[in-house]
Amino acid sequence: MVHTPRFTRRNVIKGSLAATLGVIFAPAPVRASTPLMGFTPVPLSAGKGKMPMISPDYEYQVLIPWGSPLQPDGPQFNYPPRAEDQLQQIGIGHDGMAFFPLGERRGVLALNHEFGKNLHVLGRKDPENHHHVLTSQAAHGMSIVEIAEQNGQWTQQKSRYARRIHINTKVRFSGPAAGDDLLKNEADNACKGTMSNCANGRTPWGTYLTCEENFNLQFGATGQFESNAAQLRYDILGSGGEYGWHLFDPRFDLSDPGYTNESNRFGWVVEIDPLDPEFTPVKRTALGRFKHEGVAIVEASDGRILAYMGDDSTDEFIYRYASAAPWREMMAAGTHPLDEGHLSVARFDQDGTGEWLPLEALFTDQQFNGPADVLVHARLAGTVLGATPMDRPEWITPGTEGFVYCAMTNNEFRTQSNAANPLAPNPHGHIIRFHDQPVPHGSTQRFTWEVFISCAAYYEKETTLSSPDGLWADPDGRLFVETDGEQRDGMNNQLLVVDTVTREIRRLLTGVPGCEITGITTTPDRRTMFVNIQHPGKGDPSLTNFPHAVDNRTVPRDCTLAIRRKDGGIVGS
Ligand code: FEO
Ligand code: CA
Ligand code: CA
Ligand code: CA
């Protein structure tokens, strides 16, 4: 076979620079006849067991299961954990994460601990005392751990970077809503904590962004409480969610007059420097408050930061933030690119175009009480502006050729279709891709878009998929898709690789019963990929005991998988 080089040298250099900086307008890769994906896929019929299945060309290794010590010499896992141990152990609900290299085959993994139900964490449905609540709280938030690879095996390292961030960690607010009355309480309690940390992002200046999603679930009321319209829109209900924290921690008690605005302190994008163990997490209010799934940061051709964000609830919106000026200039001038900028929300039109609608159009509108009110209630602002209600926007990732991909996971409740959400109902979801041109603020902010994959069209095929959630595009034109929802024939959730030119799909990995696959990051050479097995068996040992061997007794534990090609090649190839 004649060897056709896929890239000119110039394109390789530009392409790898683009990958490093996340530049959106990278040149289109020149495609050859060789397929992007050479691996043997996992058949549909094989992906139903109690243990993960991976392509025969690949292998996986389990890392940092829930409850394992944060430092190798820290407290070992005991079930159920004690709060004081859990604070020094890996949390539960492994979700978004990013690998920060510290040199050859060594780095820091920053990862989110989105959720773990009480039955899983505590072995009981409701907390019965404050210690139970402290244990649940300690299991959530984030972990930062150092790992290194030797002879093909990754191991956790004792590290000065190792750290837990949780609901009782000191945090601060920045941006237009910081210091506003909407973020103050009668009790004058300090700003603490991050929770419901779902997906993530990373900045070109080397920090990690963790995104607060279903923060309503931690609030409830012990006494009389009626949600106002804004709280209703954010599902802040006196009946409470699944945690019962409000029973023993007044911060989460909606009926406690001392903490009426505590729920406004969540639903933000939070910045953390994983290489500074003393760093105080910063909630960046310029990016708006909603149920943040994740944040995809790209550097526009003019040096500004663009941040694409989904709000994962039925009929919620997709947002884009643009920094006020090129990020390097802003930092040199002492301003932060995530504090001063313009937040917009997407309207998708029938003709395949769309518009980013700036929220600042409402900063002086009588319906709102200034910029902080608009940002704290971004969902309400989006509705006023005429944004398009989407089928639960989950992860967003910038791909090649200037495309940005976004997973609409599903929407069983849709009764009326719209341009970008053509199925009503939409039980299996779809993936949209759009392409925008950053223009100076004040000009029309247009983009074009298309439905890239309608999962319904694949559902009956061997390459079946439903409920796309996690996404990551590599610089060669592969799109990695992680699912979170019922798959055909009872197959477990899966990791798929899509060729974005031919739209061929191959199944790289299936998980275990009850789990979703989420979180995705690689080493810089892309020869190890990390993904997470979240809520295996939903905590039920009769479904799976992963990562332990099957014994039908041992409580399953969320964990990270390090995935490698057996021949050492690039993951996805
Ligand atoms: Fe935490 Fe929308 O997934
Ligand atoms: Ca999840
Ligand atoms: Ca998700
Ligand atoms: Ca999901």
Coordinates of C-alpha atoms and ligand atoms in Angstrom, one line a residue:
M1 CA 0.0 0.0 0.0
V2 CA 1.3 3.4 -0.9
H3 CA 2.0 5.4 2.2
T4 CA 0.2 8.8 2.1
P5 CA 1.4 11.2 4.7
R6 CA -1.6 12.5 6.6
F7 CA -0.1 15.9 7.5
T8 CA 2.4 18.2 5.9
R9 CA 5.1 19.1 8.5
R10 CA 3.8 22.6 8.7
N11 CA 0.3 21.3 9.5
V12 CA 1.7 19.0 12.2
I13 CA 3.4 21.9 13.9
K14 CA 0.4 24.1 13.6
G15 CA -1.9 21.3 14.6
S16 CA 0.1 20.4 17.7
L17 CA 0.3 24.0 18.7
A18 CA -3.4 24.3 18.2
A19 CA -3.8 21.2 20.5
T20 CA -1.7 22.8 23.2
L21 CA -3.4 26.1 23.1
G22 CA -6.8 24.9 22.2
V23 CA -7.0 27.3 19.2
I24 CA -10.4 27.0 17.6
F25 CA -9.5 27.8 14.1
A26 CA -6.9 25.1 13.6
P27 CA -6.4 24.1 10.0
A28 CA -8.4 21.2 8.8
P29 CA -6.4 17.9 8.9
V30 CA -5.7 16.5 5.4
R31 CA -7.3 13.1 5.5
A32 CA -5.8 10.1 3.8
S33 CA -7.4 6.8 2.9
T34 CA -6.3 5.1 6.2
P35 CA -9.0 4.9 8.8
L36 CA -8.6 7.0 12.0
M37 CA -9.7 4.0 14.0
G38 CA -7.9 0.7 13.5
F39 CA -9.0 -1.1 16.6
T40 CA -11.4 -4.0 16.9
P41 CA -14.6 -2.8 18.6
V42 CA -16.3 -4.4 21.5
P43 CA -19.5 -6.1 20.2
L44 CA -22.8 -5.1 21.5
S45 CA -23.4 -8.6 22.7
A46 CA -20.3 -8.6 24.9
G47 CA -20.9 -5.4 26.8
K48 CA -23.4 -6.6 29.3
G49 CA -21.4 -8.3 32.0
K50 CA -20.5 -7.3 35.6
M51 CA -17.0 -6.2 34.6
P52 CA -15.9 -3.7 31.9
M53 CA -15.1 -4.9 28.4
I54 CA -12.4 -3.3 26.3
S55 CA -11.3 -3.7 22.7
P56 CA -8.9 -6.6 22.4
D57 CA -6.3 -4.1 21.1
Y58 CA -6.4 -2.3 24.4
E59 CA -6.0 -2.8 28.2
Y60 CA -7.1 -0.9 31.2
Q61 CA -5.9 -0.4 34.8
V62 CA -7.9 0.7 37.8
L63 CA -6.8 3.8 39.7
I64 CA -8.0 5.8 42.8
P65 CA -11.2 4.0 43.7
W66 CA -13.5 5.9 46.0
G67 CA -12.2 5.8 49.6
S68 CA -8.6 5.0 48.7
P69 CA -6.1 7.2 50.6
L70 CA -5.3 10.5 49.0
Q71 CA -1.7 10.0 50.0
P72 CA -0.4 6.5 49.7
D73 CA 0.2 6.3 53.5
G74 CA -3.2 7.8 54.4
P75 CA -6.2 6.1 56.0
Q76 CA -7.3 2.9 54.2
F77 CA -10.9 2.4 53.1
N78 CA -13.4 1.0 55.5
Y79 CA -17.1 0.7 54.7
P80 CA -18.9 2.8 55.5
P81 CA -16.3 5.5 55.9
R82 CA -15.9 7.8 58.9
A83 CA -16.0 11.6 58.0
E84 CA -12.5 12.2 59.4
D85 CA -11.1 9.4 57.2
Q86 CA -13.1 10.4 54.1
L87 CA -11.5 13.9 54.3
Q88 CA -8.2 12.2 53.6
Q89 CA -9.5 9.8 51.0
I90 CA -10.6 10.0 47.4
G91 CA -14.2 11.1 47.1
I92 CA -17.1 9.3 45.3
G93 CA -18.8 10.1 42.0
H94 CA -15.8 10.5 39.8
D95 CA -16.7 12.8 36.9
G96 CA -14.9 15.5 34.9
M97 CA -11.1 15.5 35.3
A98 CA -7.9 16.8 33.7
F99 CA -4.3 15.6 33.6
F100 CA -1.7 18.2 34.3
P101 CA 1.8 16.9 33.3
L102 CA 4.7 17.4 35.6
G103 CA 7.3 15.9 33.2
E104 CA 7.7 12.6 31.5
R105 CA 5.1 10.0 32.5
R106 CA 4.1 11.9 35.6
G107 CA 1.4 14.4 36.4
V108 CA -1.4 15.6 38.6
L109 CA -4.9 14.4 38.1
A110 CA -7.6 16.9 39.1
L111 CA -11.0 15.2 39.3
N112 CA -14.6 16.0 40.3
H113 CA -16.7 14.0 42.8
E114 CA -20.2 14.7 41.6
F115 CA -22.5 12.6 43.6
G116 CA -22.9 9.5 45.8
K117 CA -26.3 8.6 47.2
N118 CA -26.6 8.1 50.9
L119 CA -27.3 4.4 50.4
H120 CA -24.0 4.0 48.6
V121 CA -21.9 6.3 50.8
L122 CA -23.4 5.7 54.2
G123 CA -25.3 2.4 53.7
R124 CA -28.5 4.2 54.8
K125 CA -31.0 6.3 52.9
D126 CA -31.1 9.3 55.3
P127 CA -28.5 10.7 57.6
E128 CA -29.4 10.2 61.3
N129 CA -26.9 12.6 62.7
H130 CA -24.4 15.4 61.9
H131 CA -21.6 12.9 61.5
H132 CA -23.4 11.2 58.7
V133 CA -23.9 14.5 56.9
L134 CA -20.2 15.4 57.4
T135 CA -19.3 12.0 55.9
S136 CA -21.4 12.6 52.8
Q137 CA -20.1 16.1 52.5
A138 CA -16.5 14.9 52.7
A139 CA -17.2 12.4 49.9
H140 CA -18.0 15.2 47.5
G141 CA -16.1 18.0 45.8
M142 CA -12.8 17.3 44.2
S143 CA -9.5 15.4 44.6
I144 CA -6.1 16.3 43.3
V145 CA -3.7 13.4 43.2
E146 CA -0.3 12.8 41.7
I147 CA 0.3 9.8 39.6
A148 CA 3.3 8.4 37.7
E149 CA 3.8 5.6 35.1
Q150 CA 6.6 3.1 35.3
N151 CA 6.8 0.0 33.0
G152 CA 3.3 0.6 31.8
Q153 CA 1.7 0.8 35.2
W154 CA 0.4 4.0 36.8
T155 CA 0.7 4.4 40.5
Q156 CA -0.4 7.0 43.0
Q157 CA 2.5 9.1 44.4
K158 CA 3.0 10.8 47.7
S159 CA 2.7 14.4 46.7
R160 CA 2.7 17.9 48.0
Y161 CA -0.1 18.6 45.5
A162 CA -2.5 16.0 46.9
R163 CA -5.5 17.8 48.2
R164 CA -9.3 17.4 48.8
I165 CA -11.6 20.3 48.1
H166 CA -15.1 19.9 49.5
I167 CA -18.2 21.7 50.7
N168 CA -16.4 23.0 53.8
T169 CA -13.4 24.4 51.9
K170 CA -13.0 28.1 51.9
V171 CA -13.8 29.7 48.5
R172 CA -14.1 33.2 47.2
F173 CA -16.3 34.9 44.6
S174 CA -15.0 37.1 41.7
G175 CA -16.6 38.9 38.8
P176 CA -19.7 41.2 38.5
A177 CA -21.8 39.3 41.1
A178 CA -19.1 39.0 43.8
G179 CA -20.1 40.9 47.0
D180 CA -23.7 41.4 45.8
D181 CA -26.5 41.1 48.4
L182 CA -27.8 38.1 46.4
L183 CA -24.7 36.2 47.7
K184 CA -25.0 37.4 51.3
N185 CA -26.8 35.7 54.2
E186 CA -28.2 37.1 57.4
A187 CA -25.9 34.7 59.3
D188 CA -22.9 36.4 57.6
N189 CA -21.3 33.0 57.1
A190 CA -18.1 32.8 55.1
C191 CA -18.3 31.5 51.5
K192 CA -17.5 27.9 51.6
G193 CA -17.4 24.9 49.3
T194 CA -18.2 23.5 45.9
M195 CA -20.5 20.6 45.2
S196 CA -22.3 18.7 42.4
N197 CA -19.0 19.0 40.5
C198 CA -19.9 17.5 37.2
A199 CA -17.8 18.1 34.1
N200 CA -14.8 20.4 33.8
G201 CA -12.6 22.6 31.7
R202 CA -9.0 23.8 31.7
T203 CA -7.5 27.1 30.9
P204 CA -4.5 28.0 28.7
W205 CA -2.9 29.5 31.8
G206 CA -2.8 26.0 33.4
T207 CA -5.8 26.0 35.8
Y208 CA -8.7 23.6 36.2
L209 CA -12.3 24.6 36.1
T210 CA -14.9 22.5 38.0
C211 CA -18.6 23.0 37.2
E212 CA -21.4 22.9 39.7
E213 CA -24.4 21.1 38.3
N214 CA -27.3 19.7 40.4
F215 CA -26.7 21.7 43.5
N216 CA -30.4 21.9 44.3
L217 CA -30.3 18.3 45.6
Q218 CA -28.4 19.3 48.7
F219 CA -31.0 21.8 49.9
G220 CA -34.2 21.1 51.7
A221 CA -36.4 22.7 54.3
T222 CA -37.0 21.6 57.9
G223 CA -39.8 24.2 58.4
Q224 CA -42.2 26.3 56.4
F225 CA -40.7 27.3 53.0
E226 CA -42.2 28.3 49.6
S227 CA -39.9 28.6 46.6
N228 CA -40.0 31.9 44.7
A229 CA -40.2 31.9 40.9
A230 CA -36.4 32.0 40.5
Q231 CA -35.9 29.2 43.0
L232 CA -38.5 27.1 41.2
R233 CA -36.6 27.6 37.9
Y234 CA -33.5 26.2 39.6
D235 CA -35.4 23.4 41.3
I236 CA -34.7 24.7 44.8
L237 CA -37.5 23.0 46.6
G238 CA -38.4 22.6 50.3
S239 CA -39.1 18.9 49.7
G240 CA -35.3 18.6 49.2
G241 CA -33.2 16.3 47.1
E242 CA -31.5 13.1 48.1
Y243 CA -29.0 14.1 50.7
G244 CA -30.7 15.4 53.8
W245 CA -27.8 17.7 54.6
H246 CA -30.4 20.3 55.6
L247 CA -31.5 18.1 58.5
F248 CA -28.2 18.7 60.4
D249 CA -26.5 21.6 58.6
P250 CA -28.5 24.9 58.7
R251 CA -26.6 26.2 55.6
F252 CA -28.7 23.8 53.5
D253 CA -32.0 24.4 55.3
L254 CA -34.0 26.7 53.1
S255 CA -36.4 27.5 55.9
D256 CA -33.6 28.9 58.1
P257 CA -33.8 32.7 58.0
G258 CA -30.0 32.9 58.5
Y259 CA -29.2 31.3 55.1
T260 CA -31.8 32.4 52.6
N261 CA -29.2 33.1 49.9
E262 CA -27.0 30.1 50.4
S263 CA -28.3 28.4 47.3
N264 CA -27.3 31.4 45.2
R265 CA -23.7 30.5 46.1
F266 CA -23.8 27.4 44.0
G267 CA -24.3 26.8 40.3
W268 CA -21.0 28.4 39.2
V269 CA -17.8 27.6 37.4
V270 CA -15.0 27.4 39.9
E271 CA -11.3 27.9 39.1
I272 CA -8.6 26.0 40.9
D273 CA -4.8 25.9 40.4
P274 CA -4.0 22.2 40.8
L275 CA -0.3 23.0 41.3
D276 CA -0.9 25.4 44.2
P277 CA -2.0 23.4 47.3
E278 CA -2.8 26.7 49.1
F279 CA -5.0 28.1 46.3
T280 CA -8.4 29.3 47.3
P281 CA -11.0 28.1 44.8
V282 CA -12.6 31.1 42.9
K283 CA -16.2 31.1 41.7
R284 CA -16.2 33.1 38.5
T285 CA -19.6 34.8 38.4
A286 CA -19.1 36.4 34.9
L287 CA -19.8 32.9 33.5
G288 CA -23.4 32.9 34.9
R289 CA -25.2 30.7 37.4
F290 CA -27.0 27.6 36.1
K291 CA -26.6 23.8 36.3
H292 CA -23.2 23.9 34.7
E293 CA -22.3 20.6 33.0
G294 CA -18.9 21.6 31.9
V295 CA -16.9 24.3 30.2
A296 CA -15.0 24.1 26.9
I297 CA -12.4 26.8 26.7
V298 CA -10.8 27.8 23.4
E299 CA -8.6 30.7 22.5
A300 CA -10.0 32.6 19.6
S301 CA -7.8 33.8 16.7
D302 CA -7.8 37.3 18.3
G303 CA -6.5 35.9 21.6
R304 CA -9.7 36.2 23.5
I305 CA -11.0 33.3 25.6
L306 CA -14.3 31.7 24.5
A307 CA -16.0 29.4 27.0
Y308 CA -18.8 27.2 25.8
M309 CA -21.1 25.8 28.4
G310 CA -24.2 23.6 28.6
D311 CA -27.0 23.8 31.3
D312 CA -28.0 20.2 31.8
S313 CA -31.8 20.3 32.5
T314 CA -34.7 19.7 30.2
D315 CA -35.3 22.7 28.0
E316 CA -32.3 24.7 29.3
F317 CA -29.7 26.5 27.2
I318 CA -26.2 26.6 25.7
Y319 CA -24.1 29.6 26.7
R320 CA -20.9 31.2 25.4
Y321 CA -18.7 33.6 27.4
A322 CA -16.1 35.7 25.6
S323 CA -13.3 37.5 27.6
A324 CA -13.3 41.3 27.1
A325 CA -9.9 41.3 25.5
P326 CA -7.0 38.9 24.6
W327 CA -6.3 36.9 27.8
R328 CA -2.6 37.6 27.8
E329 CA -3.2 41.3 27.7
M330 CA -5.8 41.1 30.4
M331 CA -3.5 39.1 32.7
A332 CA -0.6 41.5 32.0
A333 CA -2.9 44.4 33.0
G334 CA -3.9 42.6 36.2
T335 CA -7.5 41.7 35.2
H336 CA -8.7 38.2 34.9
P337 CA -10.1 36.9 31.6
L338 CA -12.9 35.0 33.4
D339 CA -14.0 38.1 35.3
E340 CA -14.5 40.7 32.6
G341 CA -16.3 39.6 29.5
H342 CA -19.5 39.0 27.7
L343 CA -21.9 36.1 28.4
S344 CA -24.3 35.1 25.7
V345 CA -27.0 32.4 25.2
A346 CA -27.7 30.5 22.0
R347 CA -30.7 30.8 19.7
F348 CA -30.7 28.1 17.0
D349 CA -32.6 29.0 13.8
Q350 CA -34.4 26.7 11.4
D351 CA -32.0 27.7 8.5
G352 CA -28.9 26.2 10.2
T353 CA -27.7 29.5 11.5
G354 CA -27.9 30.8 15.0
E355 CA -27.1 33.8 17.2
W356 CA -25.4 34.3 20.5
L357 CA -27.6 36.7 22.5
P358 CA -25.7 38.9 25.0
L359 CA -27.1 38.8 28.5
E360 CA -25.9 42.3 29.1
A361 CA -28.9 43.5 27.0
L362 CA -30.8 43.0 30.3
F363 CA -28.3 44.6 32.7
T364 CA -30.4 47.8 32.7
D365 CA -33.8 46.2 32.0
Q366 CA -36.5 46.7 34.6
Q367 CA -37.2 43.0 34.8
F368 CA -33.8 42.6 36.5
N369 CA -31.9 44.4 39.3
G370 CA -28.6 45.0 37.5
P371 CA -25.8 42.7 36.2
A372 CA -25.5 40.6 39.4
D373 CA -29.2 39.7 39.2
V374 CA -28.9 38.8 35.6
L375 CA -25.9 36.6 36.2
V376 CA -27.3 34.8 39.3
H377 CA -30.5 34.2 37.3
A378 CA -29.0 33.5 33.9
R379 CA -31.8 30.9 33.1
L380 CA -34.5 33.6 33.5
A381 CA -32.4 36.0 31.4
G382 CA -32.0 33.3 28.6
T383 CA -35.8 32.9 28.5
V384 CA -36.4 36.7 28.2
L385 CA -33.8 36.9 25.4
G386 CA -35.4 34.1 23.4
A387 CA -32.8 31.4 23.7
T388 CA -33.6 27.9 22.3
P389 CA -34.7 25.3 24.9
M390 CA -32.4 22.3 24.4
D391 CA -32.6 18.5 25.1
R392 CA -30.3 18.7 28.2
P393 CA -27.0 20.0 26.9
E394 CA -24.2 18.0 28.5
W395 CA -20.5 18.2 27.5
I396 CA -19.1 20.5 24.9
T397 CA -15.7 20.0 23.2
P398 CA -13.9 22.0 20.5
G399 CA -13.0 19.7 17.5
T400 CA -11.0 20.2 14.3
E401 CA -12.0 22.6 11.5
G402 CA -13.5 25.1 14.0
F403 CA -16.4 22.9 15.0
V404 CA -17.7 22.8 18.5
Y405 CA -19.5 19.6 19.5
C406 CA -22.3 19.4 22.2
A407 CA -24.1 16.4 23.5
M408 CA -27.9 16.7 24.0
T409 CA -28.3 13.7 26.2
N410 CA -32.1 13.0 25.8
N411 CA -35.5 14.6 26.5
E412 CA -38.3 12.2 27.2
F413 CA -40.5 15.1 28.0
R414 CA -40.3 17.1 24.8
T415 CA -43.7 17.5 23.2
Q416 CA -42.8 20.2 20.6
S417 CA -39.7 20.0 18.5
N418 CA -37.6 23.0 17.5
A419 CA -34.9 23.5 14.9
A420 CA -32.0 22.1 17.0
N421 CA -34.1 19.5 18.8
P422 CA -36.0 17.9 16.0
L423 CA -37.4 14.9 17.9
A424 CA -40.3 15.0 20.3
P425 CA -39.9 13.0 22.5
N426 CA -36.1 12.5 22.1
P427 CA -35.3 9.3 24.2
H428 CA -31.8 8.7 22.8
G429 CA -30.4 12.2 22.3
H430 CA -28.2 13.8 19.7
I431 CA -25.0 15.6 19.1
I432 CA -24.9 19.0 17.6
R433 CA -21.9 20.7 16.1
F434 CA -21.7 24.5 15.5
H435 CA -19.1 26.8 14.1
D436 CA -18.9 30.4 15.1
Q437 CA -16.8 33.4 14.1
P438 CA -15.7 35.4 17.1
V439 CA -16.4 39.1 16.3
P440 CA -15.7 42.1 18.4
H441 CA -18.4 42.6 21.1
G442 CA -21.4 44.6 19.8
S443 CA -21.4 43.1 16.3
T444 CA -23.9 40.4 15.4
Q445 CA -22.7 37.2 17.0
R446 CA -23.6 34.5 14.4
F447 CA -22.9 30.8 14.1
T448 CA -23.9 27.9 11.8
W449 CA -24.9 24.5 13.1
E450 CA -26.1 21.0 12.2
V451 CA -27.2 17.8 13.9
F452 CA -24.0 15.8 13.7
I453 CA -25.4 12.5 15.1
S454 CA -29.0 11.6 15.8
C455 CA -28.7 8.6 18.2
A456 CA -32.1 7.3 17.0
A457 CA -30.6 6.7 13.6
Y458 CA -27.9 4.4 15.1
Y459 CA -30.0 2.9 17.9
E460 CA -31.0 -0.3 16.0
K461 CA -27.5 -0.9 14.6
E462 CA -24.5 -2.8 16.1
T463 CA -23.0 0.7 16.7
T464 CA -26.0 1.5 18.9
L465 CA -25.8 4.5 21.2
S466 CA -28.2 6.4 23.5
S467 CA -27.8 9.3 25.9
P468 CA -24.5 10.8 24.9
D469 CA -22.9 12.8 27.8
G470 CA -19.1 13.1 28.0
L471 CA -17.4 14.3 24.8
W472 CA -13.8 14.9 23.9
A473 CA -12.4 15.6 20.4
D474 CA -8.7 14.9 19.7
P475 CA -6.7 17.0 17.2
D476 CA -6.8 14.2 14.5
G477 CA -10.6 14.4 14.0
R478 CA -11.8 11.7 16.4
L479 CA -14.7 12.4 18.7
F480 CA -14.9 10.4 21.9
V481 CA -18.4 9.9 23.2
E482 CA -19.3 8.6 26.7
T483 CA -22.9 7.5 27.4
D484 CA -25.1 7.9 30.4
G485 CA -28.5 6.2 30.0
E486 CA -30.1 2.9 29.1
Q487 CA -28.4 1.3 26.1
R488 CA -30.0 -1.1 23.7
D489 CA -30.5 -4.7 24.8
G490 CA -29.3 -3.9 28.3
M491 CA -25.7 -3.2 27.3
N492 CA -23.7 -1.2 29.8
N493 CA -22.8 2.4 29.2
Q494 CA -20.0 2.8 26.8
L495 CA -17.1 4.8 25.4
L496 CA -17.3 5.2 21.6
V497 CA -14.9 6.7 19.1
V498 CA -16.4 8.6 16.1
D499 CA -14.6 9.5 12.9
T500 CA -15.9 13.1 12.4
V501 CA -15.4 13.0 8.7
T502 CA -17.0 9.6 7.8
R503 CA -19.2 9.4 11.0
E504 CA -18.1 5.8 11.5
I505 CA -18.5 4.7 15.1
R506 CA -16.5 2.1 17.0
R507 CA -17.0 0.9 20.6
L508 CA -13.8 1.1 22.6
L509 CA -15.1 0.2 26.1
T510 CA -18.2 -0.8 28.0
G511 CA -18.6 -0.3 31.7
V512 CA -20.5 -2.2 34.3
P513 CA -24.2 -2.4 35.2
G514 CA -25.6 0.8 36.7
C515 CA -22.6 2.9 35.9
E516 CA -22.1 5.7 33.5
I517 CA -18.8 6.4 31.8
T518 CA -17.7 10.0 32.3
G519 CA -14.6 12.2 32.6
I520 CA -12.0 12.1 29.9
T521 CA -8.4 13.3 29.7
T522 CA -5.1 12.1 28.3
T523 CA -1.4 12.4 28.7
P524 CA 0.0 14.9 26.3
D525 CA 1.2 12.1 24.0
R526 CA -2.3 10.6 24.1
R527 CA -0.9 7.1 24.8
T528 CA -2.8 6.9 28.1
M529 CA -6.4 8.0 28.4
F530 CA -8.2 8.3 31.7
V531 CA -12.0 7.8 32.0
N532 CA -14.2 7.3 35.0
I533 CA -16.6 4.5 36.0
Q534 CA -19.2 6.6 37.9
H535 CA -21.8 5.0 40.3
P536 CA -21.1 1.4 39.4
G537 CA -24.1 -0.7 40.2
K538 CA -25.6 2.5 41.6
G539 CA -23.9 1.2 44.8
D540 CA -25.8 -2.1 44.7
P541 CA -23.4 -5.1 45.2
S542 CA -25.8 -7.5 43.6
L543 CA -25.3 -5.7 40.3
T544 CA -21.6 -5.4 40.3
N545 CA -18.7 -5.3 42.7
F546 CA -16.3 -3.4 40.4
P547 CA -13.5 -2.7 40.8
H548 CA -13.4 -5.8 43.0
A549 CA -13.9 -9.3 41.5
V550 CA -17.5 -10.5 41.4
D551 CA -18.6 -11.8 44.9
N552 CA -22.1 -10.3 45.1
R553 CA -21.2 -8.8 48.5
T554 CA -18.5 -6.1 48.2
V555 CA -19.8 -2.6 47.7
P556 CA -18.8 -1.3 44.2
R557 CA -16.7 1.9 44.1
D558 CA -16.4 4.7 41.6
C559 CA -12.9 4.7 40.0
T560 CA -10.7 5.9 37.2
L561 CA -9.5 3.7 34.4
A562 CA -6.2 4.3 32.7
I563 CA -6.6 3.0 29.1
R564 CA -3.8 2.1 26.7
R565 CA -3.3 0.6 23.4
K566 CA -1.4 -2.7 23.8
D567 CA 1.1 -1.6 21.1
G568 CA 1.6 1.8 22.8
G569 CA -0.2 3.7 20.0
I570 CA -2.4 6.8 20.3
V571 CA -5.6 6.0 22.1
G572 CA -8.5 5.9 19.6
S573 CA -6.4 4.7 16.8
Ligands
FEO1 FE1 -23.6 15.5 35.8 FE2 -25.4 16.4 33.4 O1 -24.2 15.3 34.2
CA2 CA -23.1 11.8 36.3
CA3 CA -22.8 14.4 32.6
CA4 CA -26.0 12.5 32.1

